[in-house]
mmCIF file of C-alpha atoms in Angstrom:
data_model
loop_
_atom_site.group_PDB
_atom_site.id
_atom_site.type_symbol
_atom_site.label_atom_id
_atom_site.label_comp_id
_atom_site.label_asym_id
_atom_site.label_seq_id
_atom_site.Cartn_x
_atom_site.Cartn_y
_atom_site.Cartn_z
ATOM 1 C CA UNK A 1 16.147 6.143 -7.259
ATOM 2 C CA UNK A 2 15.211 8.215 -10.297
ATOM 3 C CA UNK A 3 13.183 11.269 -9.398
ATOM 4 C CA UNK A 4 9.667 11.588 -10.780
ATOM 5 C CA UNK A 5 7.479 14.678 -10.559
ATOM 6 C CA UNK A 6 4.137 13.856 -8.961
ATOM 7 C CA UNK A 7 1.287 15.355 -10.979
ATOM 8 C CA UNK A 8 -0.548 17.809 -8.769
ATOM 9 C CA UNK A 9 -3.177 18.166 -11.471
ATOM 10 C CA UNK A 10 -3.910 14.455 -11.169
ATOM 11 C CA UNK A 11 -4.093 14.629 -7.374
ATOM 12 C CA UNK A 12 -6.493 17.582 -7.516
ATOM 13 C CA UNK A 13 -8.664 15.903 -10.117
ATOM 14 C CA UNK A 14 -8.883 12.720 -8.085
ATOM 15 C CA UNK A 15 -9.800 14.603 -4.933
ATOM 16 C CA UNK A 16 -12.559 16.495 -6.745
ATOM 17 C CA UNK A 17 -13.975 13.569 -8.636
ATOM 18 C CA UNK A 18 -14.045 10.899 -5.909
ATOM 19 C CA UNK A 19 -16.658 8.336 -6.733
ATOM 20 C CA UNK A 20 -17.920 10.223 -9.740
ATOM 21 C CA UNK A 21 -15.565 8.242 -11.893
ATOM 22 C CA UNK A 22 -12.210 9.968 -11.776
ATOM 23 C CA UNK A 23 -10.079 7.810 -14.068
ATOM 24 C CA UNK A 24 -6.840 7.811 -15.970
ATOM 25 C CA UNK A 25 -7.213 6.089 -19.299
ATOM 26 C CA UNK A 26 -5.100 5.478 -22.373
ATOM 27 C CA UNK A 27 -6.115 3.247 -25.220
ATOM 28 C CA UNK A 28 -4.111 0.108 -25.701
ATOM 29 C CA UNK A 29 -3.538 -2.968 -27.798
ATOM 30 C CA UNK A 30 -2.818 -6.619 -27.246
ATOM 31 C CA UNK A 31 -4.749 -8.879 -24.914
ATOM 32 C CA UNK A 32 -5.162 -12.510 -24.030
ATOM 33 C CA UNK A 33 -8.056 -14.463 -22.555
ATOM 34 C CA UNK A 34 -8.376 -16.596 -19.432
ATOM 35 C CA UNK A 35 -9.761 -19.498 -21.418
ATOM 36 C CA UNK A 36 -8.337 -18.756 -24.867
ATOM 37 C CA UNK A 37 -4.758 -17.535 -25.190
ATOM 38 C CA UNK A 38 -5.396 -16.877 -28.869
ATOM 39 C CA UNK A 39 -7.431 -13.732 -28.261
ATOM 40 C CA UNK A 40 -4.312 -11.597 -28.401
ATOM 41 C CA UNK A 41 -5.814 -8.790 -30.469
ATOM 42 C CA UNK A 42 -8.593 -7.795 -28.084
ATOM 43 C CA UNK A 43 -8.438 -4.501 -26.252
ATOM 44 C CA UNK A 44 -7.282 -4.878 -22.655
ATOM 45 C CA UNK A 45 -8.794 -2.668 -19.947
ATOM 46 C CA UNK A 46 -7.510 -2.937 -16.392
ATOM 47 C CA UNK A 47 -9.360 -1.457 -13.426
ATOM 48 C CA UNK A 48 -7.009 -0.441 -10.620
ATOM 49 C CA UNK A 49 -8.663 0.479 -7.322
ATOM 50 C CA UNK A 50 -6.518 2.183 -4.650
ATOM 51 C CA UNK A 51 -7.508 2.358 -0.985
ATOM 52 C CA UNK A 52 -8.239 6.045 -1.469
ATOM 53 C CA UNK A 53 -7.127 8.821 -3.803
ATOM 54 C CA UNK A 54 -6.253 11.567 -1.319
ATOM 55 C CA UNK A 55 -2.843 10.012 -0.606
ATOM 56 C CA UNK A 56 0.160 10.943 -2.836
ATOM 57 C CA UNK A 57 1.394 7.363 -2.388
ATOM 58 C CA UNK A 58 -1.710 5.925 -4.031
ATOM 59 C CA UNK A 59 -1.630 8.476 -6.848
ATOM 60 C CA UNK A 60 2.033 7.636 -7.478
ATOM 61 C CA UNK A 61 1.100 3.949 -7.691
ATOM 62 C CA UNK A 62 -1.399 4.903 -10.384
ATOM 63 C CA UNK A 63 1.331 6.748 -12.268
ATOM 64 C CA UNK A 64 3.559 3.670 -12.111
ATOM 65 C CA UNK A 65 0.686 1.569 -13.418
ATOM 66 C CA UNK A 66 0.139 3.995 -16.290
ATOM 67 C CA UNK A 67 3.817 3.696 -17.207
ATOM 68 C CA UNK A 68 3.445 -0.067 -17.506
ATOM 69 C CA UNK A 69 0.176 0.195 -19.444
ATOM 70 C CA UNK A 70 1.830 2.563 -21.905
ATOM 71 C CA UNK A 71 4.485 -0.083 -22.469
ATOM 72 C CA UNK A 72 1.979 -2.894 -22.824
ATOM 73 C CA UNK A 73 -0.689 -1.102 -24.854
ATOM 74 C CA UNK A 74 -3.356 -1.508 -22.171
ATOM 75 C CA UNK A 75 -6.085 0.891 -21.083
ATOM 76 C CA UNK A 76 -5.899 1.798 -17.387
ATOM 77 C CA UNK A 77 -8.898 2.915 -15.344
ATOM 78 C CA UNK A 78 -7.467 4.148 -12.022
ATOM 79 C CA UNK A 79 -10.351 4.974 -9.702
ATOM 80 C CA UNK A 80 -11.069 4.822 -5.995
ATOM 81 C CA UNK A 81 -12.840 6.606 -3.136
ATOM 82 C CA UNK A 82 -11.468 9.882 -1.800
ATOM 83 C CA UNK A 83 -11.289 8.424 1.719
ATOM 84 C CA UNK A 84 -10.829 4.887 3.061
ATOM 85 C CA UNK A 85 -14.395 3.850 2.163
ATOM 86 C CA UNK A 86 -14.902 0.084 1.945
ATOM 87 C CA UNK A 87 -18.405 0.263 0.455
ATOM 88 C CA UNK A 88 -17.231 2.678 -2.227
ATOM 89 C CA UNK A 89 -14.433 0.322 -3.249
ATOM 90 C CA UNK A 90 -16.943 -2.515 -3.545
ATOM 91 C CA UNK A 91 -19.222 -0.370 -5.718
ATOM 92 C CA UNK A 92 -16.357 0.487 -8.060
ATOM 93 C CA UNK A 93 -15.440 -3.201 -8.463
ATOM 94 C CA UNK A 94 -19.087 -4.017 -9.219
ATOM 95 C CA UNK A 95 -19.182 -1.302 -11.894
ATOM 96 C CA UNK A 96 -16.067 -2.678 -13.558
ATOM 97 C CA UNK A 97 -17.494 -6.184 -13.461
ATOM 98 C CA UNK A 98 -20.619 -4.975 -15.241
ATOM 99 C CA UNK A 99 -18.423 -3.279 -17.861
ATOM 100 C CA UNK A 100 -16.584 -6.588 -18.357
ATOM 101 C CA UNK A 101 -13.080 -5.233 -17.842
ATOM 102 C CA UNK A 102 -10.260 -7.610 -18.714
ATOM 103 C CA UNK A 103 -8.662 -7.447 -15.262
ATOM 104 C CA UNK A 104 -9.250 -5.817 -11.880
ATOM 105 C CA UNK A 105 -6.634 -5.224 -9.209
ATOM 106 C CA UNK A 106 -7.196 -3.683 -5.782
ATOM 107 C CA UNK A 107 -5.489 -2.335 -2.688
ATOM 108 C CA UNK A 108 -8.125 -3.340 -0.150
ATOM 109 C CA UNK A 109 -9.300 -1.449 2.905
ATOM 110 C CA UNK A 110 -10.830 -4.678 4.260
ATOM 111 C CA UNK A 111 -9.896 -8.133 2.987
ATOM 112 C CA UNK A 112 -13.117 -9.844 4.050
ATOM 113 C CA UNK A 113 -15.544 -7.100 3.063
ATOM 114 C CA UNK A 114 -14.107 -6.644 -0.432
ATOM 115 C CA UNK A 115 -13.645 -10.297 -1.292
ATOM 116 C CA UNK A 116 -17.286 -10.846 -2.408
ATOM 117 C CA UNK A 117 -17.044 -8.134 -5.067
ATOM 118 C CA UNK A 118 -13.707 -9.478 -6.273
ATOM 119 C CA UNK A 119 -15.034 -13.041 -6.280
ATOM 120 C CA UNK A 120 -18.026 -11.913 -8.364
ATOM 121 C CA UNK A 121 -15.612 -10.360 -10.864
ATOM 122 C CA UNK A 122 -13.598 -13.563 -10.920
ATOM 123 C CA UNK A 123 -16.732 -15.644 -11.496
ATOM 124 C CA UNK A 124 -17.610 -13.344 -14.402
ATOM 125 C CA UNK A 125 -14.362 -14.312 -16.144
ATOM 126 C CA UNK A 126 -12.333 -11.268 -15.126
ATOM 127 C CA UNK A 127 -8.739 -11.677 -14.019
ATOM 128 C CA UNK A 128 -8.419 -10.575 -10.392
ATOM 129 C CA UNK A 129 -5.389 -9.619 -8.325
ATOM 130 C CA UNK A 130 -4.393 -7.367 -5.441
ATOM 131 C CA UNK A 131 -1.492 -5.059 -4.712
ATOM 132 C CA UNK A 132 -0.353 -3.289 -1.531
ATOM 133 C CA UNK A 133 -3.216 -4.690 0.596
ATOM 134 C CA UNK A 134 -4.687 -8.107 -0.100
ATOM 135 C CA UNK A 135 -8.160 -9.582 -0.300
ATOM 136 C CA UNK A 136 -8.910 -13.206 0.565
ATOM 137 C CA UNK A 137 -6.941 -15.596 -1.602
ATOM 138 C CA UNK A 138 -10.022 -17.308 -3.065
ATOM 139 C CA UNK A 139 -11.125 -14.033 -4.669
ATOM 140 C CA UNK A 140 -7.923 -13.292 -6.600
ATOM 141 C CA UNK A 141 -5.117 -15.237 -8.260
ATOM 142 C CA UNK A 142 -2.171 -12.992 -7.406
ATOM 143 C CA UNK A 143 -1.083 -10.499 -4.750
ATOM 144 C CA UNK A 144 1.893 -8.168 -5.106
ATOM 145 C CA UNK A 145 3.226 -7.729 -1.579
ATOM 146 C CA UNK A 146 5.515 -4.749 -1.152
ATOM 147 C CA UNK A 147 7.603 -6.434 1.549
ATOM 148 C CA UNK A 148 7.241 -9.557 3.638
ATOM 149 C CA UNK A 149 5.108 -9.101 6.736
ATOM 150 C CA UNK A 150 7.965 -10.438 8.845
ATOM 151 C CA UNK A 151 10.462 -8.074 7.230
ATOM 152 C CA UNK A 152 8.282 -5.024 7.785
ATOM 153 C CA UNK A 153 7.582 -5.936 11.408
ATOM 154 C CA UNK A 154 11.286 -6.389 12.097
ATOM 155 C CA UNK A 155 12.244 -3.153 10.329
ATOM 156 C CA UNK A 156 9.798 -1.028 12.314
ATOM 157 C CA UNK A 157 10.772 -2.527 15.670
ATOM 158 C CA UNK A 158 14.488 -2.218 14.959
ATOM 159 C CA UNK A 159 14.051 1.444 14.006
ATOM 160 C CA UNK A 160 12.206 2.080 17.262
ATOM 161 C CA UNK A 161 14.882 0.327 19.329
ATOM 162 C CA UNK A 162 17.466 2.653 17.779
ATOM 163 C CA UNK A 163 15.377 5.673 18.782
ATOM 164 C CA UNK A 164 13.823 4.700 22.142
ATOM 165 C CA UNK A 165 15.690 1.683 23.463
ATOM 166 C CA UNK A 166 14.529 -1.886 23.948
ATOM 167 C CA UNK A 167 12.101 -1.501 26.832
ATOM 168 C CA UNK A 168 8.987 0.428 27.744
ATOM 169 C CA UNK A 169 5.401 1.023 26.651
ATOM 170 C CA UNK A 170 4.526 1.854 23.060
ATOM 171 C CA UNK A 171 1.494 3.023 21.105
ATOM 172 C CA UNK A 172 0.550 1.964 17.573
ATOM 173 C CA UNK A 173 -1.475 4.303 15.348
ATOM 174 C CA UNK A 174 -2.844 2.303 12.443
ATOM 175 C CA UNK A 175 -5.205 2.826 9.494
ATOM 176 C CA UNK A 176 -8.703 1.372 9.838
ATOM 177 C CA UNK A 177 -8.779 -1.498 12.314
ATOM 178 C CA UNK A 178 -9.616 -3.953 9.525
ATOM 179 C CA UNK A 179 -6.628 -2.999 7.332
ATOM 180 C CA UNK A 180 -5.055 -6.343 6.348
ATOM 181 C CA UNK A 181 -1.447 -5.218 5.885
ATOM 182 C CA UNK A 182 -1.282 -3.181 9.055
ATOM 183 C CA UNK A 183 -2.788 -5.986 11.110
ATOM 184 C CA UNK A 184 -0.255 -8.458 9.718
ATOM 185 C CA UNK A 185 2.653 -6.085 10.390
ATOM 186 C CA UNK A 186 1.501 -5.438 13.947
ATOM 187 C CA UNK A 187 1.301 -9.172 14.644
ATOM 188 C CA UNK A 188 4.826 -9.615 13.318
ATOM 189 C CA UNK A 189 6.031 -6.673 15.405
ATOM 190 C CA UNK A 190 4.634 -8.340 18.519
ATOM 191 C CA UNK A 191 6.278 -11.667 17.654
ATOM 192 C CA UNK A 192 9.621 -10.023 16.992
ATOM 193 C CA UNK A 193 9.446 -8.035 20.222
ATOM 194 C CA UNK A 194 8.593 -11.120 22.251
ATOM 195 C CA UNK A 195 11.513 -13.058 20.784
ATOM 196 C CA UNK A 196 14.114 -10.300 20.800
ATOM 197 C CA UNK A 197 12.971 -7.426 23.039
ATOM 198 C CA UNK A 198 10.685 -8.911 25.697
ATOM 199 C CA UNK A 199 10.664 -5.681 27.715
ATOM 200 C CA UNK A 200 8.976 -3.772 24.895
ATOM 201 C CA UNK A 201 5.172 -3.710 25.096
ATOM 202 C CA UNK A 202 2.531 -2.488 22.667
ATOM 203 C CA UNK A 203 -0.047 -1.136 25.091
ATOM 204 C CA UNK A 204 -2.689 0.044 22.641
ATOM 205 C CA UNK A 205 -3.555 0.166 18.934
ATOM 206 C CA UNK A 206 -5.612 3.155 17.785
ATOM 207 C CA UNK A 207 -7.251 3.763 14.406
ATOM 208 C CA UNK A 208 -6.360 6.948 12.560
ATOM 209 C CA UNK A 209 -8.622 5.912 9.666
ATOM 210 C CA UNK A 210 -6.031 7.044 7.091
ATOM 211 C CA UNK A 211 -6.723 10.615 8.180
ATOM 212 C CA UNK A 212 -3.968 12.987 9.293
ATOM 213 C CA UNK A 213 -6.152 15.014 11.653
ATOM 214 C CA UNK A 214 -7.657 11.974 13.340
ATOM 215 C CA UNK A 215 -4.212 10.362 13.688
ATOM 216 C CA UNK A 216 -3.017 13.552 15.386
ATOM 217 C CA UNK A 217 -6.018 13.731 17.691
ATOM 218 C CA UNK A 218 -5.931 10.113 18.876
ATOM 219 C CA UNK A 219 -2.212 10.490 19.569
ATOM 220 C CA UNK A 220 -2.727 13.729 21.492
ATOM 221 C CA UNK A 221 -5.423 12.227 23.674
ATOM 222 C CA UNK A 222 -3.468 9.055 24.336
ATOM 223 C CA UNK A 223 -0.181 10.721 25.225
ATOM 224 C CA UNK A 224 -1.883 13.166 27.557
ATOM 225 C CA UNK A 225 -3.239 10.271 29.595
ATOM 226 C CA UNK A 226 -0.201 7.990 29.165
ATOM 227 C CA UNK A 227 2.879 10.180 29.774
ATOM 228 C CA UNK A 228 5.059 7.124 30.343
ATOM 229 C CA UNK A 229 4.870 6.151 26.656
ATOM 230 C CA UNK A 230 8.336 5.697 25.131
ATOM 231 C CA UNK A 231 7.382 5.792 21.468
ATOM 232 C CA UNK A 232 4.674 5.729 18.819
ATOM 233 C CA UNK A 233 4.619 3.421 15.814
ATOM 234 C CA UNK A 234 2.784 5.026 12.876
ATOM 235 C CA UNK A 235 2.053 2.063 10.630
ATOM 236 C CA UNK A 236 0.477 3.993 7.765
ATOM 237 C CA UNK A 237 1.860 6.847 5.720
ATOM 238 C CA UNK A 238 -1.075 9.112 6.572
ATOM 239 C CA UNK A 239 -0.633 8.505 10.302
ATOM 240 C CA UNK A 240 3.020 9.567 10.484
ATOM 241 C CA UNK A 241 2.556 13.332 9.934
ATOM 242 C CA UNK A 242 -0.425 13.327 12.287
ATOM 243 C CA UNK A 243 1.567 11.635 15.036
ATOM 244 C CA UNK A 244 4.448 14.049 14.473
ATOM 245 C CA UNK A 245 2.085 17.010 14.808
ATOM 246 C CA UNK A 246 0.878 15.638 18.135
ATOM 247 C CA UNK A 247 4.444 15.182 19.382
ATOM 248 C CA UNK A 248 5.264 18.780 18.504
ATOM 249 C CA UNK A 249 2.091 20.188 20.060
ATOM 250 C CA UNK A 250 2.857 18.405 23.330
ATOM 251 C CA UNK A 251 6.520 19.499 23.252
ATOM 252 C CA UNK A 252 7.655 15.889 23.290
ATOM 253 C CA UNK A 253 10.237 16.027 20.486
ATOM 254 C CA UNK A 254 13.233 14.036 21.670
ATOM 255 C CA UNK A 255 11.189 12.619 24.558
ATOM 256 C CA UNK A 256 8.756 10.343 22.729
ATOM 257 C CA UNK A 257 10.136 8.579 19.664
ATOM 258 C CA UNK A 258 8.195 8.209 16.418
ATOM 259 C CA UNK A 259 8.845 5.764 13.610
ATOM 260 C CA UNK A 260 7.012 3.575 11.138
ATOM 261 C CA UNK A 261 5.836 4.212 7.600
ATOM 262 C CA UNK A 262 6.377 7.571 5.953
ATOM 263 C CA UNK A 263 5.541 9.137 2.591
ATOM 264 C CA UNK A 264 8.460 11.494 1.785
ATOM 265 C CA UNK A 265 6.283 14.410 0.646
ATOM 266 C CA UNK A 266 4.255 14.224 3.881
ATOM 267 C CA UNK A 267 7.051 13.554 6.356
ATOM 268 C CA UNK A 268 9.968 15.551 4.925
ATOM 269 C CA UNK A 269 9.656 18.581 7.220
ATOM 270 C CA UNK A 270 9.387 16.404 10.329
ATOM 271 C CA UNK A 271 12.513 14.467 9.370
ATOM 272 C CA UNK A 272 14.456 17.678 8.904
ATOM 273 C CA UNK A 273 13.258 19.074 12.254
ATOM 274 C CA UNK A 274 14.081 15.836 14.091
ATOM 275 C CA UNK A 275 10.522 15.127 15.190
ATOM 276 C CA UNK A 276 11.071 11.750 13.531
ATOM 277 C CA UNK A 277 14.518 10.495 12.564
ATOM 278 C CA UNK A 278 13.737 7.615 10.235
ATOM 279 C CA UNK A 279 10.801 5.912 8.587
ATOM 280 C CA UNK A 280 10.329 3.372 5.849
ATOM 281 C CA UNK A 281 8.286 2.659 2.765
ATOM 282 C CA UNK A 282 8.789 1.271 -0.755
ATOM 283 C CA UNK A 283 8.452 2.799 -4.181
ATOM 284 C CA UNK A 284 4.759 3.335 -4.974
ATOM 285 C CA UNK A 285 5.662 3.791 -8.634
ATOM 286 C CA UNK A 286 7.192 0.324 -8.653
ATOM 287 C CA UNK A 287 4.282 -1.401 -6.938
ATOM 288 C CA UNK A 288 1.821 0.133 -9.393
ATOM 289 C CA UNK A 289 4.065 -0.763 -12.315
ATOM 290 C CA UNK A 290 4.560 -4.311 -11.050
ATOM 291 C CA UNK A 291 0.828 -4.821 -10.506
ATOM 292 C CA UNK A 292 0.251 -4.361 -14.236
ATOM 293 C CA UNK A 293 2.817 -7.024 -15.060
ATOM 294 C CA UNK A 294 1.082 -9.440 -12.698
ATOM 295 C CA UNK A 295 -2.109 -8.780 -14.663
ATOM 296 C CA UNK A 296 -0.204 -9.295 -17.918
ATOM 297 C CA UNK A 297 0.923 -12.720 -16.728
ATOM 298 C CA UNK A 298 -2.713 -13.664 -16.130
ATOM 299 C CA UNK A 299 -3.926 -12.190 -19.414
ATOM 300 C CA UNK A 300 -1.218 -13.967 -21.402
ATOM 301 C CA UNK A 301 -2.176 -17.297 -19.839
ATOM 302 C CA UNK A 302 1.289 -17.725 -18.326
ATOM 303 C CA UNK A 303 0.522 -17.909 -14.625
ATOM 304 C CA UNK A 304 1.210 -21.629 -14.294
ATOM 305 C CA UNK A 305 4.479 -21.203 -16.171
ATOM 306 C CA UNK A 306 5.467 -18.302 -13.913
ATOM 307 C CA UNK A 307 4.782 -20.358 -10.796
ATOM 308 C CA UNK A 308 6.880 -23.218 -12.144
ATOM 309 C CA UNK A 309 9.849 -20.936 -12.766
ATOM 310 C CA UNK A 310 9.289 -19.103 -9.479
ATOM 311 C CA UNK A 311 9.011 -15.538 -10.752
ATOM 312 C CA UNK A 312 7.110 -13.098 -12.932
ATOM 313 C CA UNK A 313 8.843 -11.040 -15.610
ATOM 314 C CA UNK A 314 8.058 -7.413 -14.782
ATOM 315 C CA UNK A 315 9.587 -5.070 -17.339
ATOM 316 C CA UNK A 316 12.111 -2.660 -15.839
ATOM 317 C CA UNK A 317 11.718 -4.338 -12.420
ATOM 318 C CA UNK A 318 13.152 -7.578 -13.772
ATOM 319 C CA UNK A 319 12.072 -10.774 -12.041
ATOM 320 C CA UNK A 320 9.592 -10.528 -9.170
ATOM 321 C CA UNK A 321 9.787 -13.710 -7.135
ATOM 322 C CA UNK A 322 6.961 -15.760 -5.666
ATOM 323 C CA UNK A 323 7.210 -16.057 -1.891
ATOM 324 C CA UNK A 324 4.116 -18.286 -1.697
ATOM 325 C CA UNK A 325 3.145 -20.059 -4.911
ATOM 326 C CA UNK A 326 0.084 -21.729 -3.393
ATOM 327 C CA UNK A 327 -1.366 -18.392 -2.320
ATOM 328 C CA UNK A 328 -0.095 -16.533 -5.374
ATOM 329 C CA UNK A 329 1.983 -14.002 -3.404
ATOM 330 C CA UNK A 330 4.744 -12.163 -5.262
ATOM 331 C CA UNK A 331 7.320 -9.938 -3.541
ATOM 332 C CA UNK A 332 8.230 -6.431 -4.692
ATOM 333 C CA UNK A 333 11.427 -6.092 -2.641
ATOM 334 C CA UNK A 334 13.045 -4.586 0.448
ATOM 335 C CA UNK A 335 11.723 -1.429 2.150
ATOM 336 C CA UNK A 336 13.391 1.935 1.698
ATOM 337 C CA UNK A 337 14.580 3.816 4.791
ATOM 338 C CA UNK A 338 14.073 7.596 4.706
ATOM 339 C CA UNK A 339 16.122 10.023 6.797
ATOM 340 C CA UNK A 340 16.786 13.758 6.687
ATOM 341 C CA UNK A 341 19.815 12.986 4.524
ATOM 342 C CA UNK A 342 18.015 11.220 1.670
ATOM 343 C CA UNK A 343 14.361 12.298 1.810
ATOM 344 C CA UNK A 344 14.882 14.961 -0.867
ATOM 345 C CA UNK A 345 15.812 12.216 -3.320
ATOM 346 C CA UNK A 346 12.174 11.081 -3.517
ATOM 347 C CA UNK A 347 9.292 12.897 -5.168
ATOM 348 C CA UNK A 348 6.185 11.099 -3.934
#
């Protein structure tokens, strides 16, 4: 994977601005129209709302989106709350709807709670889609899913079996309890365990609220009262370093296994120390980049054609295939596995 330098200036600016309107914008060119494909000369503005802007993963997704917008001549407004704030995301979508943006795409902290704002945008004639974390299907036309739910559930369980064996009690540290992706992955983990490793048991699921310190604290408290725990699944990139900190503080390295999702820049030191031996993710640059090409398909009036052929043309990513045409779900690809041997190859 080609290295990219993550802009620390951009991260700092996003953290400072928060809801005040921290955006990345570049003027662009061609556009289409939902009801009139002939409006190809109108300016296109796409609003891209991440779950929160204090995560290098989300910022990298914005950088990938900007790359695509530079290619396409679109204006990108990348803006989101500093923390996993559902109400703030809804407010941002409402603002973009009032500004009559061409398209809005979101990584949702809560599918149900954010669907009304997205549906209002849709009803106002704005193209709507989701990436990374979906909203309800009736409030958007397309969703770019980074991996299949089944594939992610299987990957995380298989990694844990390699580290802790195929029996025992396990803890899951998730994002917010309403996070749609995490909930779907956890359900698939349970199904896969039941079918393949019936002696593995997820005893509890705790919310880290996409916060490293809280993820650490809930893990510390749980492991102190449940010393029999064999391993901890961290199913969000912000949870993984927090869980690893807890494992180190309790002197449980090599005794309690950790695996799940991991952002290389946040988990690198723990991989090299052996606190965690492997974790997975996907390229945030690619998911941001691909999300813009999903919007392009809508703007160009080619969604029906794309569904008929079974894929969306996505620039340097090639063909992104539909895995559910009825629900408008497009697949990015397979997860990446990070270890101490390859983590330095990634700069997000």
